[in-house]
Short mmCIF file of C-alpha atoms in Angstrom, two decimals:
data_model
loop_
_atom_site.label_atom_id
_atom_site.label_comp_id
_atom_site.label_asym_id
_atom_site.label_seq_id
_atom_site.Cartn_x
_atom_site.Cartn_y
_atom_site.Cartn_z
CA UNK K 456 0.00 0.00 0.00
CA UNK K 457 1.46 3.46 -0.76
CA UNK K 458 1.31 6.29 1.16
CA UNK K 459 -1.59 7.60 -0.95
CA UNK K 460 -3.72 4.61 -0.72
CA UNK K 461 -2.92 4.97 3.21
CA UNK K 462 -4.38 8.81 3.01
CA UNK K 463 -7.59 7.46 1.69
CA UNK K 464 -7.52 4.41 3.92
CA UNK K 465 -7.29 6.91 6.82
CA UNK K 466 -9.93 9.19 5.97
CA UNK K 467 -12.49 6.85 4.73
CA UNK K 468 -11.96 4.75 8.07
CA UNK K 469 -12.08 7.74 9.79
CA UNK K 470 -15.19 8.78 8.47
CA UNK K 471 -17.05 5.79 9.26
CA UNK K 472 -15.81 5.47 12.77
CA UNK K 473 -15.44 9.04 14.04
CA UNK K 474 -12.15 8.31 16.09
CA UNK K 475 -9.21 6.03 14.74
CA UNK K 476 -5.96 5.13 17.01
CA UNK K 477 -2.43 4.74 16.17
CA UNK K 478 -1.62 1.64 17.24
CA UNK K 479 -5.04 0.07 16.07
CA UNK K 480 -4.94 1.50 12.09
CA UNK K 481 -0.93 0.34 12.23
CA UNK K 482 -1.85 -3.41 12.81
CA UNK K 483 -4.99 -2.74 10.50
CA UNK K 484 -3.00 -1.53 7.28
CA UNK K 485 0.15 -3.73 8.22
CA UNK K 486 2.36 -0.68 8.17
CA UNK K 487 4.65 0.97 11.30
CA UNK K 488 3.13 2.83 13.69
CA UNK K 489 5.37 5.64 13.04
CA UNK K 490 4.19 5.98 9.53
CA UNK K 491 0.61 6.37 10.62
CA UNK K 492 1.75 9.53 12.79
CA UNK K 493 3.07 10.82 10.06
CA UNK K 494 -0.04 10.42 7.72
CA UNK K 495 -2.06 11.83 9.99
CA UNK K 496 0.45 14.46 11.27
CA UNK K 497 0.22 15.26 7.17
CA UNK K 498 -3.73 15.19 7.11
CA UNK K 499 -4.54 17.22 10.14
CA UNK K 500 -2.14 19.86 8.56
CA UNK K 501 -4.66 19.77 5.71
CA UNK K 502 -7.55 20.28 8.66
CA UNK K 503 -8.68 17.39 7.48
CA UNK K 504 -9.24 15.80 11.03
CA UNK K 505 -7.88 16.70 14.39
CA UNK K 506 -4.85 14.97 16.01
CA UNK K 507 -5.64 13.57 19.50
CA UNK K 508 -2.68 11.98 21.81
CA UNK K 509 -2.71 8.24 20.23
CA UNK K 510 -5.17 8.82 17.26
CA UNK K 511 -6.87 11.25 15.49
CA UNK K 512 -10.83 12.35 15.42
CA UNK K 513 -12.96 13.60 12.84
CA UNK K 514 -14.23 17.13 12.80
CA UNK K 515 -17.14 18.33 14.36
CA UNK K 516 -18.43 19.86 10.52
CA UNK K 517 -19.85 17.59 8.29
CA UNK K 518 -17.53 15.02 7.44
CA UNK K 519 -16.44 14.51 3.36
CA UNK K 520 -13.65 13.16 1.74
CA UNK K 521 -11.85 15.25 -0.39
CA UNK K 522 -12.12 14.67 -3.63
CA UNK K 523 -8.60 14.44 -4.08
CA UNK K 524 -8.81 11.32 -1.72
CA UNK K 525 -11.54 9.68 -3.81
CA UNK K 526 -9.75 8.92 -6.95
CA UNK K 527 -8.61 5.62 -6.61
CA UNK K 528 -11.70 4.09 -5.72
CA UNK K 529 -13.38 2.25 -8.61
CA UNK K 530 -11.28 3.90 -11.10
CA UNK K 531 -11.25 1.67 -13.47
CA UNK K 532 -14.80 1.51 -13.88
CA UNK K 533 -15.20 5.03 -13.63
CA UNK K 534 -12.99 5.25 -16.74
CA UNK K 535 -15.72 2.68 -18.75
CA UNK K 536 -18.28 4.82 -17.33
CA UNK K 537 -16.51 8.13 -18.77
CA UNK K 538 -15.58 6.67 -22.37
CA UNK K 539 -18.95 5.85 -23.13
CA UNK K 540 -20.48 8.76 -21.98
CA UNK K 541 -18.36 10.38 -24.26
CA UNK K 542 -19.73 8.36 -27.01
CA UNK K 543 -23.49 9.91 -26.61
CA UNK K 544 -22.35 13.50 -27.47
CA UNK K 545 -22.64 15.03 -30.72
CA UNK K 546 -20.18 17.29 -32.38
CA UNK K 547 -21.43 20.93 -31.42
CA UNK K 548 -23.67 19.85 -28.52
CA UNK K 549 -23.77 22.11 -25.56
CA UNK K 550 -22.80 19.69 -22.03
CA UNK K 551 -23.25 20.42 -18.62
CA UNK K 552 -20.91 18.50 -16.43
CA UNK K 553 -21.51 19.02 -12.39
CA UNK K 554 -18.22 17.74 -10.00
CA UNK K 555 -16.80 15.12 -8.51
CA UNK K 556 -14.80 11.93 -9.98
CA UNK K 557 -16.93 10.19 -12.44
CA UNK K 558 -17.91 13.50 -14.04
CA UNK K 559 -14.05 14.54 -14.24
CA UNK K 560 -13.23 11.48 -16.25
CA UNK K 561 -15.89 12.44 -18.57
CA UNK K 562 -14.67 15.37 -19.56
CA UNK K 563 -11.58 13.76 -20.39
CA UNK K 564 -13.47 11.89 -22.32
CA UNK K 565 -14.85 14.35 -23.77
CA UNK K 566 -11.68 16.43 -25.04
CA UNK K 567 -10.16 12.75 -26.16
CA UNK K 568 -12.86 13.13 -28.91
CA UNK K 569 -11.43 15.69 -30.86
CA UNK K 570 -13.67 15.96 -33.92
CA UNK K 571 -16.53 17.77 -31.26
CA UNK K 572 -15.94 21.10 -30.83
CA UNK K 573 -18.68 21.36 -28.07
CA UNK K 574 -19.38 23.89 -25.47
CA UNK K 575 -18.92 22.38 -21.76
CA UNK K 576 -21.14 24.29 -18.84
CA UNK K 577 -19.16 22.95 -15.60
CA UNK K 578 -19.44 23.99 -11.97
CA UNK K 579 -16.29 22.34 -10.82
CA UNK K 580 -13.20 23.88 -10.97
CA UNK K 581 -11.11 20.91 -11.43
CA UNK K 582 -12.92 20.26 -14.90
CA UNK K 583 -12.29 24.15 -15.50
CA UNK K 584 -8.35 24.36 -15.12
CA UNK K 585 -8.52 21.25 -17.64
CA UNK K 586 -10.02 22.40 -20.32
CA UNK K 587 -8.64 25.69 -19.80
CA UNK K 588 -6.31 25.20 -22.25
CA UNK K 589 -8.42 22.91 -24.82
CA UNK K 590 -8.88 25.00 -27.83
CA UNK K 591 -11.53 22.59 -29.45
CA UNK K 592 -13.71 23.50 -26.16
CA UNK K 593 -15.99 26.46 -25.20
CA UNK K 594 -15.89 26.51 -21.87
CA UNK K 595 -18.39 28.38 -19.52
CA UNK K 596 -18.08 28.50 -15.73
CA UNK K 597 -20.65 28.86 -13.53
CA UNK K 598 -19.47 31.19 -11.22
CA UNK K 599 -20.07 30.96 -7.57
CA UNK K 600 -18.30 30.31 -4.27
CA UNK K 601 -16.23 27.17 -4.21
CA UNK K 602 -16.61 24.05 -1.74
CA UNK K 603 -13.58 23.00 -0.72
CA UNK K 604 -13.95 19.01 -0.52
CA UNK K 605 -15.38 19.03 -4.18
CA UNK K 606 -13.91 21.86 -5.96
CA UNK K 607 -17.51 23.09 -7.18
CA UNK K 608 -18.89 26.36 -7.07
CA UNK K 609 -21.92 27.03 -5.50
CA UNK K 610 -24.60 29.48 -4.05
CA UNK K 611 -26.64 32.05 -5.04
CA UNK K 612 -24.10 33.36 -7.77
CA UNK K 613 -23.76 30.11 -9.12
CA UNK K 614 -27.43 30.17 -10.30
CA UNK K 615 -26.92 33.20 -12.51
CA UNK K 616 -25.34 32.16 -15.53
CA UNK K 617 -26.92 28.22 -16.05
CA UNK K 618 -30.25 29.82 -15.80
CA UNK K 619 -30.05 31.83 -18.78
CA UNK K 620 -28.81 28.41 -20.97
CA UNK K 621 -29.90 26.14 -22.49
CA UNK K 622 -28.14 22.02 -22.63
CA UNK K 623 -28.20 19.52 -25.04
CA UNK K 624 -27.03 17.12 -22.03
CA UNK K 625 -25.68 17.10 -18.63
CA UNK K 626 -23.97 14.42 -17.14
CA UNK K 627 -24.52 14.59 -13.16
CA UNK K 628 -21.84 12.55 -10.64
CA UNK K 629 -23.79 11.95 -7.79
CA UNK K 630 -23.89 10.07 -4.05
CA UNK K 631 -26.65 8.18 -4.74
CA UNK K 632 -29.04 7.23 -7.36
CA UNK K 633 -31.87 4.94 -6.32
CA UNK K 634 -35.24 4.30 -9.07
CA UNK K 635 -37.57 5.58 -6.50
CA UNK K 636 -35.82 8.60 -4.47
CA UNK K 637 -33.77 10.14 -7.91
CA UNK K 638 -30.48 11.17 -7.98
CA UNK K 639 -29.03 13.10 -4.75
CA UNK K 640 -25.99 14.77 -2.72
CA UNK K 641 -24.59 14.95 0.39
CA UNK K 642 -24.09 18.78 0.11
CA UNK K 643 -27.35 20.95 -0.18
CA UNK K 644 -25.24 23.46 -2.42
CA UNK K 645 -23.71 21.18 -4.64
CA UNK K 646 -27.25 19.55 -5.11
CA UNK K 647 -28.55 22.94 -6.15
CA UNK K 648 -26.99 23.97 -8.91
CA UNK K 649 -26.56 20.41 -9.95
CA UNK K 650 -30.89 20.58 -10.05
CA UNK K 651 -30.50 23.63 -11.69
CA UNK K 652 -27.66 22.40 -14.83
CA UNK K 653 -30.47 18.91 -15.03
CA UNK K 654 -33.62 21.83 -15.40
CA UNK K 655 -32.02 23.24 -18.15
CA UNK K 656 -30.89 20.24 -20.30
CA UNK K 657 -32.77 18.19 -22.66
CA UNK K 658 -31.23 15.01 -21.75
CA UNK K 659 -30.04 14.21 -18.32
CA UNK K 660 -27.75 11.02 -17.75
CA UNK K 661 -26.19 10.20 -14.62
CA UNK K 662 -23.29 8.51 -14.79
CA UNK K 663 -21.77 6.37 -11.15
CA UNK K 664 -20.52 3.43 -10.73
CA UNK K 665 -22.78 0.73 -9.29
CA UNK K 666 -21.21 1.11 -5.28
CA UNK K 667 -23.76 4.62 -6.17
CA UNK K 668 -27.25 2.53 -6.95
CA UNK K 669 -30.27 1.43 -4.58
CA UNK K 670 -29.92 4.43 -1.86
CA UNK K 671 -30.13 8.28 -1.27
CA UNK K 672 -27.83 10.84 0.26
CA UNK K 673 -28.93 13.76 2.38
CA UNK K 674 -30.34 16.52 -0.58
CA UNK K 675 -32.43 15.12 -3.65
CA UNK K 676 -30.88 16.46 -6.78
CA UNK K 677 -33.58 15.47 -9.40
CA UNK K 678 -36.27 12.61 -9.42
CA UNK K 679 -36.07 9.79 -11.63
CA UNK K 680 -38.77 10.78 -14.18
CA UNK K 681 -35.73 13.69 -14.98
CA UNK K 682 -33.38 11.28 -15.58
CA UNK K 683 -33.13 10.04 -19.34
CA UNK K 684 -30.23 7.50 -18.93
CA UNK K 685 -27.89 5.58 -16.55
CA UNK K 686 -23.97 4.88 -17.72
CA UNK K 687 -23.12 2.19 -14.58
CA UNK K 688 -20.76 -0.80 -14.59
CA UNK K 689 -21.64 -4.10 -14.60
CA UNK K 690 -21.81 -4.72 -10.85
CA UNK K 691 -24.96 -3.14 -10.74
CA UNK K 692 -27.36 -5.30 -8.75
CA UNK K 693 -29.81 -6.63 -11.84
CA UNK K 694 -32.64 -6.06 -9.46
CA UNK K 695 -32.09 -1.97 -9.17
CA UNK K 696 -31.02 -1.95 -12.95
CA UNK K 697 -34.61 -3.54 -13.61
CA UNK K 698 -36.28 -1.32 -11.52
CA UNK K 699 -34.63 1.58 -13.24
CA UNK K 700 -35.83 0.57 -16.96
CA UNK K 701 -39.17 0.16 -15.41
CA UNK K 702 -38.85 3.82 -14.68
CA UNK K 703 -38.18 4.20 -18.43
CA UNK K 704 -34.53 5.22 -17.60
CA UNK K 705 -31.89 3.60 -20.29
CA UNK K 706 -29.42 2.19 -18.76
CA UNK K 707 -26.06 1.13 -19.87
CA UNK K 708 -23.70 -1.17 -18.23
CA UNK K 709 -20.14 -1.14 -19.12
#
């Protein structure tokens, strides 16, 4: 395990116990207790947790891992998921891409087609500083004020420039996608403007890998009946992929 893997080890464990200790995580990730002071020594100066004397704890906020931290998981799937997203877009369309993993590996995607010459409508700021430079792309940003753990924009200000567009398609990374409760968030500001980028496309297609299907987060982002396709991987419980076509949602599994 490198020391990357350990970061993300540390925080997701962290996350889903509250309190972690040195000694424990050491004999739990078969590394030196020494090197776990250091990781967390190096995440706490992130304020990404607090250090305690033996451990570490979470922080009071609302607990997310970063997305810089989320990368690794499912990655190869998430890659599938991208390329044939990627593969529904026509040259000139107009796409609205929200944050967060999945969605960045889409718009890689995307520039890897060259021949499209579309117009991307992102949030995210990651997404942004990547096509930045993309001279086949027409990039509009949202505006806003940025969340940290996500790199999106969002607020009030992020609301003024998506509402006066139009999309051919957005593709929405979410926390959960589930037949009967829609796509949703963790963050009631990232869910926002993600509503608002679905409201004003034709076609909305979430794209998440199948550890995403069968629940909800915290704040609803659309319902299913918004929701014109699924891009998912084929780990996706048959059940919940049923269910979804029942809800007239295409879904693809890749």
């Amino acid at each position: 395990m490198n020391r990357y893997e350990r970061l993300t080890a540390l925080l997701e464990l962290l996350a889903e116990r509250g309190r972690i200790e040195v000694e424990d995580i050491a004999e739990e990730l078969a590394v030196s207790a020494a090197t776990i002071r250091r990781d967390l020594d190096h995440l706490a100066e992130q304020q990404l947790l607090t250090r305690t004397r033996g451990g570490a704890v979470a922080h009071a906020v609302s607990y997310d891992l970063p997305l810089r931290y989320k990368t690794a998981r499912h990655a190869d799937a998430k890659l599938r998921i991208a390329r044939a997203a990627a593969t529904l877009v026509d040259k000139g369309a107009v796409v609205g891409l929200n944050g967060g993993t999945t969605a960045t590996e889409v718009a890689r995607a995307l520039v890897a087609r060259a021949d499209l010459d579309l117009t991307i409508v992102t949030n995210a700021l990651n997404i942004a500083n990547e096509l930045a430079v993309r001279q086949q792309i027409k990039l509009v940003v949202t505006g806003g004020v940025v969340r940290p753990q996500s790199y999106e924009l969002i607020g009030p200000l992020a609301r003024l420039i998506p509402e006066e567009l139009t999309l051919d398609v957005t593709f929405l990374g979410v926390e959960q996608v589930d037949p009967r409760a829609g796509a949703s968030a963790r963050n009631e500001g990232e869910a926002a403007i993600n509503r608002l980028l679905a409201e004003r496309s034709g076609r909305v297609v979430v794209v998440a890998d199948s550890s995403k299907l069968g629940g909800s987060a915290f704040v609803r982002i659309c319902p299913t009946e918004q929701i014109s396709g699924l891009i998912t991987d084929t780990d996706a419980d048959e059940a919940v992929v049923r269910e979804f076509r029942d809800h007239g949602v295409d879904v693809l599994q890749v």
